[in-house]
Amino acid sequence: MTQLIAIAGLSVAFSGVPVLRGVDLALQKGEALGLVGESGSGKSVTWLAALGLLPRHAQVAGSVRLDGREILGAPSAELDHVRGGRIAMIFQDPASALNPVLTIRKQLCEALALHRDLSGEAVKAEARRLLDLVGIPDAARRLSAYPHEFSGGQVQRVMIAMALAGNPDLLIADEPTTALDATIQAQILELLSLVRREMGMAMVLISHDLGVVAENCDRVAVMYAGRIVEAAPSNQLFADPVHPYAQGLIGALPPLDGPRRRLTAIPGTVPDPAHMPSGCAYAPRCALAGESCGLAAPTLAPIADDRSVACVRAEASRRAVLGMAAE
Ligand SMILES: Nc1ncnc2c1ncn2[C@@H]1O[C@H](COP(=O)(O)OP(=O)(O)OP(=O)(O)O)[C@@H](O)[C@H]1O
Ligand SMILES: [Mg+2]
């Protein structure tokens, strides 16, 4: 596989308060990566920063390479070509991403005219094809409708159609189904998988729902307090998480089979970005934390092929998972 995008040492601060503290994350062409972590860990900011979409007062540093080419801080003309063309994003709040006073046809056609070499009837035909593709019944007629005339699930589908208009190599789907009920959610995710396979598109799926990530992603990256703390192939991460935080998250999952049990929530809360503990940010909540954990923030280091973890106690924690006594 070839690398599509590589984020290295990405940091973001708002008014001097760091919220991303050196994010390292890479994606292969066609790969589906799940990005998980508690609210406020920096999942959305990572991709907003990578695409140059943060407000001006954000201080951004690091590197984001698309096909080996640096895009962080690239001129806006180049970024306009990347956004919507090479990389499309479905935002957490889809309603705000559609213009309420324009028909869906108008909005889809604008996106198509901007990113594809199409004109006249070809644009309209492609708009219809996209709406059809995302499962909006009677697409030809529905093109004349305004956003408020669609249901929540349909708005989500329209958003996906808009994102696909530029024929992107990478789709960032930020909580694409949070507002939807379980059946519609499953349908939308199935649709995303289908389209992804058909178009050979890579995807970053940002989600609170680990079950959704397990089912839809090849690899998972776990974020905590502005850093990636573990990255691994999905099956390995869910079967054998190494970072104590990943273990906590996965321990909090209800088992798919077997008797129902109480969820084990991780005690404590995500630290306030303005008052980050020195050393490992997870240490104050970590059952395995030792003295060394308070000294320096651990770096993300490889522990096996395609697996990396940022924890000085990784070996101890691995033994704990295997049921052996940690020293
Ligand atoms: N425009 C902004 N100005 C100031 N702080 C911001 C801004 N955007 C995000 N933040 C802060 O950055 C941190 C990371 O936010 P982010 O939206 O990336 O979290 P997230 O992991 O996507 O959470 P969620 O799961 O709730 O969507 C938070 O502490 C948030 O308050
Ligand atoms: Mg978010």
Coordinates of C-alpha atoms and ligand atoms in Angstrom, one line a residue:
M1 CA 0.0 0.0 0.0
T2 CA 1.1 3.6 -0.6
Q3 CA 0.9 6.3 1.9
L4 CA -1.8 8.9 1.2
I5 CA -1.4 11.4 4.1
A6 CA 1.0 11.7 7.0
I7 CA 0.5 14.0 9.9
A8 CA 3.6 14.5 12.1
G9 CA 4.0 16.5 15.3
L10 CA 0.8 18.5 14.7
S11 CA 0.1 20.9 17.5
V12 CA -2.6 23.5 17.9
A13 CA -3.0 26.1 20.6
F14 CA -5.9 28.5 21.2
S15 CA -4.9 31.7 22.9
G16 CA -1.7 30.1 24.1
V17 CA -3.5 27.0 25.5
P18 CA -2.3 23.9 23.7
V19 CA -5.1 21.5 22.7
L20 CA -3.1 19.3 20.2
R21 CA 0.3 18.4 21.6
G22 CA 2.1 16.6 18.8
V23 CA -0.3 14.4 16.8
D24 CA 1.3 11.7 14.6
L25 CA -1.0 9.8 12.3
A26 CA -0.7 8.3 8.8
L27 CA -3.2 6.8 6.4
Q28 CA -2.6 4.5 3.4
K29 CA -4.5 4.9 0.2
G30 CA -8.0 3.3 0.4
E31 CA -7.6 2.6 4.1
A32 CA -10.4 3.1 6.7
L33 CA -9.1 4.5 10.0
G34 CA -11.2 5.0 13.1
L35 CA -10.3 7.9 15.4
V36 CA -11.7 7.5 18.9
G37 CA -11.3 9.2 22.3
E38 CA -13.3 11.1 24.8
S39 CA -15.0 14.4 24.0
G40 CA -12.4 17.2 23.9
S41 CA -9.5 14.9 23.1
G42 CA -8.8 16.8 19.8
K43 CA -10.3 14.5 17.1
S44 CA -12.1 17.3 15.2
V45 CA -9.4 19.9 15.7
T46 CA -6.8 17.5 14.2
W47 CA -8.6 17.4 10.8
L48 CA -9.7 21.0 10.9
A49 CA -6.1 22.0 11.4
A50 CA -4.8 19.6 8.7
L51 CA -7.2 21.2 6.2
G52 CA -6.5 24.8 7.3
L53 CA -10.1 25.3 8.6
L54 CA -9.3 26.6 12.1
P55 CA -10.1 30.2 13.0
R56 CA -7.2 32.6 12.6
H57 CA -6.4 32.9 16.3
A58 CA -5.4 29.2 16.3
Q59 CA -1.7 28.6 16.4
V60 CA -0.8 25.6 14.3
A61 CA 2.6 23.9 13.9
G62 CA 3.9 20.6 12.6
S63 CA 3.5 18.9 9.2
V64 CA 0.7 17.4 7.1
R65 CA 1.9 15.7 3.9
L66 CA -0.5 14.7 1.2
D67 CA 1.2 12.4 -1.3
G68 CA 4.5 13.6 0.1
R69 CA 3.6 17.3 -0.4
E70 CA 3.3 19.6 2.6
I71 CA -0.1 21.2 2.8
L72 CA 0.0 22.8 6.3
G73 CA 0.2 26.5 5.6
A74 CA -0.1 26.0 1.9
P75 CA -1.4 29.0 -0.1
S76 CA -5.2 29.2 -0.1
A77 CA -5.5 28.5 -3.8
E78 CA -3.8 25.1 -3.2
L79 CA -5.9 24.4 -0.1
D80 CA -9.1 25.1 -2.1
H81 CA -8.1 22.4 -4.5
V82 CA -7.3 19.9 -1.7
R83 CA -10.5 20.6 0.3
G84 CA -13.5 19.0 -1.4
G85 CA -11.3 17.8 -4.2
R86 CA -8.6 15.5 -2.7
I87 CA -10.0 15.5 0.8
A88 CA -13.7 15.9 1.7
M89 CA -15.1 16.3 5.2
I90 CA -18.5 15.5 6.6
F91 CA -18.9 17.7 9.6
Q92 CA -20.2 16.9 13.1
D93 CA -23.1 19.2 12.6
P94 CA -24.4 18.5 9.0
A95 CA -27.3 21.0 9.1
S96 CA -24.9 23.9 9.4
A97 CA -22.9 22.7 6.4
L98 CA -25.8 23.0 4.0
N99 CA -27.2 26.4 2.9
P100 CA -30.8 26.6 4.0
V101 CA -31.9 29.0 1.2
L102 CA -30.5 27.1 -1.7
T103 CA -31.9 23.9 -3.3
I104 CA -29.9 20.7 -3.1
R105 CA -29.4 20.9 -6.9
K106 CA -27.8 24.3 -6.7
Q107 CA -25.5 23.2 -3.9
L108 CA -24.5 19.9 -5.5
C109 CA -24.0 21.5 -8.9
E110 CA -21.8 24.2 -7.3
A111 CA -19.6 21.5 -5.7
L112 CA -19.4 19.7 -9.0
A113 CA -18.5 22.7 -11.0
L114 CA -15.8 23.6 -8.5
H115 CA -14.0 20.3 -8.4
R116 CA -14.9 18.4 -11.5
D117 CA -14.4 19.3 -15.1
L118 CA -18.1 19.1 -15.9
S119 CA -20.6 21.6 -17.3
G120 CA -24.2 22.1 -18.4
E121 CA -26.3 19.0 -18.6
A122 CA -23.4 16.8 -17.4
V123 CA -23.4 18.6 -14.1
K124 CA -27.2 18.0 -13.6
A125 CA -26.9 14.4 -14.6
E126 CA -24.0 13.8 -12.1
A127 CA -26.0 15.6 -9.3
R128 CA -28.9 13.2 -9.9
R129 CA -26.5 10.2 -10.0
L130 CA -25.0 11.2 -6.7
L131 CA -28.3 11.7 -5.0
D132 CA -29.4 8.3 -6.4
L133 CA -26.2 6.7 -5.1
V134 CA -26.8 7.8 -1.6
G135 CA -30.2 6.3 -1.6
I136 CA -32.5 9.4 -1.8
P137 CA -35.7 8.1 -3.5
D138 CA -37.0 9.9 -6.5
A139 CA -33.7 11.8 -6.8
A140 CA -34.6 13.7 -10.0
R141 CA -37.5 15.4 -8.3
R142 CA -35.8 15.8 -4.9
L143 CA -33.0 17.9 -6.4
S144 CA -35.4 20.8 -6.3
A145 CA -36.0 20.5 -2.6
Y146 CA -34.4 22.7 0.1
P147 CA -32.5 21.2 3.1
H148 CA -35.4 21.6 5.5
E149 CA -37.5 19.4 3.3
F150 CA -35.3 16.4 4.1
S151 CA -35.3 14.2 7.2
G152 CA -32.2 14.0 9.5
G153 CA -31.1 10.8 7.9
Q154 CA -31.7 12.2 4.4
V155 CA -29.7 15.4 5.2
Q156 CA -26.8 13.1 6.2
R157 CA -27.1 11.3 2.9
V158 CA -27.1 14.6 1.0
M159 CA -24.0 15.6 2.9
I160 CA -22.3 12.4 1.8
A161 CA -23.4 13.1 -1.8
M162 CA -21.8 16.6 -1.5
A163 CA -18.6 15.2 -0.1
L164 CA -18.4 12.7 -2.9
A165 CA -19.0 15.3 -5.6
G166 CA -15.3 16.1 -5.7
N167 CA -14.4 12.4 -6.1
P168 CA -12.1 12.6 -3.1
D169 CA -9.2 10.3 -2.2
L170 CA -10.0 10.8 1.5
L171 CA -13.2 11.3 3.3
I172 CA -13.1 12.6 6.9
A173 CA -16.4 11.6 8.4
D174 CA -16.7 13.4 11.8
E175 CA -19.5 11.7 13.8
P176 CA -21.5 11.2 10.7
T177 CA -24.4 9.4 12.4
T178 CA -24.5 10.7 16.0
A179 CA -27.9 12.4 15.5
L180 CA -29.5 9.5 13.9
D181 CA -31.4 6.5 15.3
A182 CA -29.7 3.1 15.2
T183 CA -31.3 1.7 12.0
I184 CA -30.6 4.8 9.9
Q185 CA -27.1 4.9 11.4
A186 CA -26.4 1.4 10.3
Q187 CA -27.7 2.2 6.8
I188 CA -25.5 5.3 6.5
L189 CA -22.4 3.4 7.6
E190 CA -23.2 0.6 5.2
L191 CA -23.6 3.2 2.4
L192 CA -20.2 4.8 3.3
S193 CA -18.5 1.4 3.2
L194 CA -20.1 0.6 -0.1
V195 CA -19.1 3.9 -1.7
R196 CA -15.6 3.6 -0.3
R197 CA -15.0 0.2 -1.8
E198 CA -16.5 1.3 -5.1
M199 CA -14.4 4.5 -5.3
G200 CA -11.2 3.1 -3.6
M201 CA -11.5 6.0 -1.2
A202 CA -9.7 6.2 2.1
M203 CA -11.8 7.3 5.2
V204 CA -11.2 8.6 8.6
L205 CA -14.2 7.7 10.8
I206 CA -14.4 9.9 13.9
S207 CA -16.8 8.3 16.4
H208 CA -17.6 7.8 20.0
D209 CA -19.1 4.4 19.2
L210 CA -16.3 1.8 19.4
G211 CA -18.7 -0.8 17.9
V212 CA -19.2 1.3 14.8
V213 CA -15.4 1.7 14.5
A214 CA -14.7 -2.0 15.0
E215 CA -17.2 -2.9 12.2
N216 CA -16.1 -0.2 9.7
C217 CA -12.4 0.4 10.1
D218 CA -9.2 -1.4 9.2
R219 CA -7.2 0.4 11.8
V220 CA -7.9 2.5 14.9
A221 CA -6.1 5.4 16.5
V222 CA -7.0 6.3 20.1
M223 CA -6.6 9.9 21.1
Y224 CA -6.2 11.3 24.6
A225 CA -5.7 14.9 25.6
G226 CA -4.4 16.1 22.2
R227 CA -2.2 13.1 21.4
I228 CA -2.5 9.7 19.8
V229 CA -1.8 7.2 22.5
E230 CA -2.3 3.9 20.6
A231 CA -2.7 3.0 16.9
A232 CA -3.3 -0.6 15.8
P233 CA -5.2 -2.8 13.3
S234 CA -8.8 -2.9 14.6
N235 CA -9.0 -6.6 15.4
Q236 CA -5.7 -6.3 17.4
L237 CA -6.8 -3.2 19.3
F238 CA -10.1 -4.6 20.3
A239 CA -8.7 -8.0 21.2
D240 CA -5.6 -6.8 23.0
P241 CA -5.4 -3.1 23.8
V242 CA -2.1 -2.1 25.2
H243 CA -2.4 1.5 26.4
P244 CA -4.2 1.6 29.8
Y245 CA -6.6 4.3 28.3
A246 CA -7.4 2.0 25.4
Q247 CA -7.9 -0.8 27.8
G248 CA -10.3 1.4 29.8
L249 CA -12.3 2.4 26.7
I250 CA -12.6 -1.2 25.6
G251 CA -13.4 -2.4 29.1
A252 CA -16.2 0.1 29.0
L253 CA -17.8 -1.6 26.0
P254 CA -20.7 -4.0 26.7
P255 CA -19.8 -7.5 25.6
L256 CA -21.4 -8.6 22.3
D257 CA -22.4 -11.9 23.6
G258 CA -22.6 -13.4 27.1
P259 CA -24.5 -11.9 30.1
R260 CA -25.0 -8.2 30.2
R261 CA -23.0 -6.4 32.8
R262 CA -22.6 -3.0 34.1
L263 CA -20.4 -0.7 32.0
T264 CA -17.1 0.1 33.6
A265 CA -16.6 3.8 33.1
I266 CA -13.0 5.1 33.4
P267 CA -12.8 7.0 36.7
G268 CA -12.0 10.7 36.5
T269 CA -12.2 13.1 33.6
V270 CA -10.1 14.3 30.7
P271 CA -7.7 17.0 32.0
D272 CA -8.4 20.6 31.3
P273 CA -6.1 21.8 28.4
A274 CA -5.1 24.8 30.5
H275 CA -3.9 22.5 33.4
M276 CA -2.2 19.6 31.8
P277 CA -0.4 17.3 34.2
S278 CA 3.3 17.2 33.6
G279 CA 4.4 13.8 32.1
C280 CA 1.7 11.4 30.8
A281 CA -1.7 13.2 30.6
Y282 CA -3.4 9.9 31.5
A283 CA -1.3 9.2 34.6
P284 CA -3.8 10.8 37.1
R285 CA -6.5 8.3 36.0
C286 CA -4.2 5.3 35.3
A287 CA -4.3 2.3 37.7
L288 CA -0.8 1.3 36.4
A289 CA 0.9 4.7 36.7
G290 CA 4.2 4.8 38.5
E291 CA 6.6 7.5 39.4
S292 CA 8.3 7.6 36.0
C293 CA 4.9 8.5 34.4
G294 CA 4.9 11.9 35.9
L295 CA 8.3 12.8 34.6
A296 CA 7.9 13.1 30.8
A297 CA 5.1 12.6 28.3
P298 CA 5.7 9.3 26.6
T299 CA 6.2 9.3 22.8
L300 CA 4.3 7.1 20.4
A301 CA 6.7 4.2 19.7
P302 CA 6.3 1.0 17.7
I303 CA 5.7 -2.2 19.6
A304 CA 5.0 -4.5 16.7
D305 CA 4.4 -4.3 12.9
D306 CA 1.8 -1.6 12.4
R307 CA 1.2 -1.1 16.1
S308 CA 2.4 1.7 18.3
V309 CA 1.7 3.0 21.8
A310 CA 2.7 5.9 23.9
C311 CA 3.1 4.5 27.4
V312 CA 6.2 3.8 29.4
R313 CA 4.3 1.1 31.3
A314 CA 3.2 -0.6 28.1
E315 CA 4.9 -3.9 29.0
A316 CA 3.5 -3.8 32.5
S317 CA 0.1 -3.1 31.2
R318 CA 0.3 -5.9 28.6
R319 CA 1.1 -8.3 31.4
A320 CA -1.9 -7.0 33.3
V321 CA -4.1 -7.7 30.3
L322 CA -2.7 -11.3 30.1
G323 CA -3.6 -11.7 33.8
M324 CA 0.0 -11.8 35.0
A325 CA 1.2 -9.9 37.9
A326 CA 2.5 -6.5 37.0
E327 CA 5.7 -5.7 38.9
Ligands
LIG1 N1 -12.3 27.4 17.9 C1 -11.8 27.0 19.1 N2 -11.4 27.9 20.0 C2 -11.0 27.5 21.2 N3 -10.9 26.2 21.6 C3 -11.3 25.3 20.8 C4 -11.8 25.6 19.5 N4 -12.1 24.4 18.9 C5 -11.8 23.4 19.7 N5 -11.3 23.9 20.9 C6 -10.9 23.1 22.0 O1 -10.0 22.1 21.6 C7 -10.1 20.9 22.3 C8 -10.3 19.8 21.3 O2 -11.6 19.9 20.7 P1 -12.2 18.9 19.6 O3 -13.4 19.6 19.0 O4 -11.1 18.5 18.6 O5 -12.6 17.7 20.4 P2 -13.2 16.3 19.9 O6 -12.3 15.2 20.3 O7 -13.6 16.4 18.5 O8 -14.5 16.2 20.9 P3 -16.0 15.7 20.5 O9 -15.9 14.2 20.7 O10 -16.8 16.3 21.6 O11 -16.4 16.2 19.2 C9 -11.3 21.1 23.3 O12 -10.7 21.4 24.5 C10 -12.0 22.3 22.7 O13 -12.6 23.1 23.7
MG2 MG -15.4 16.5 17.5

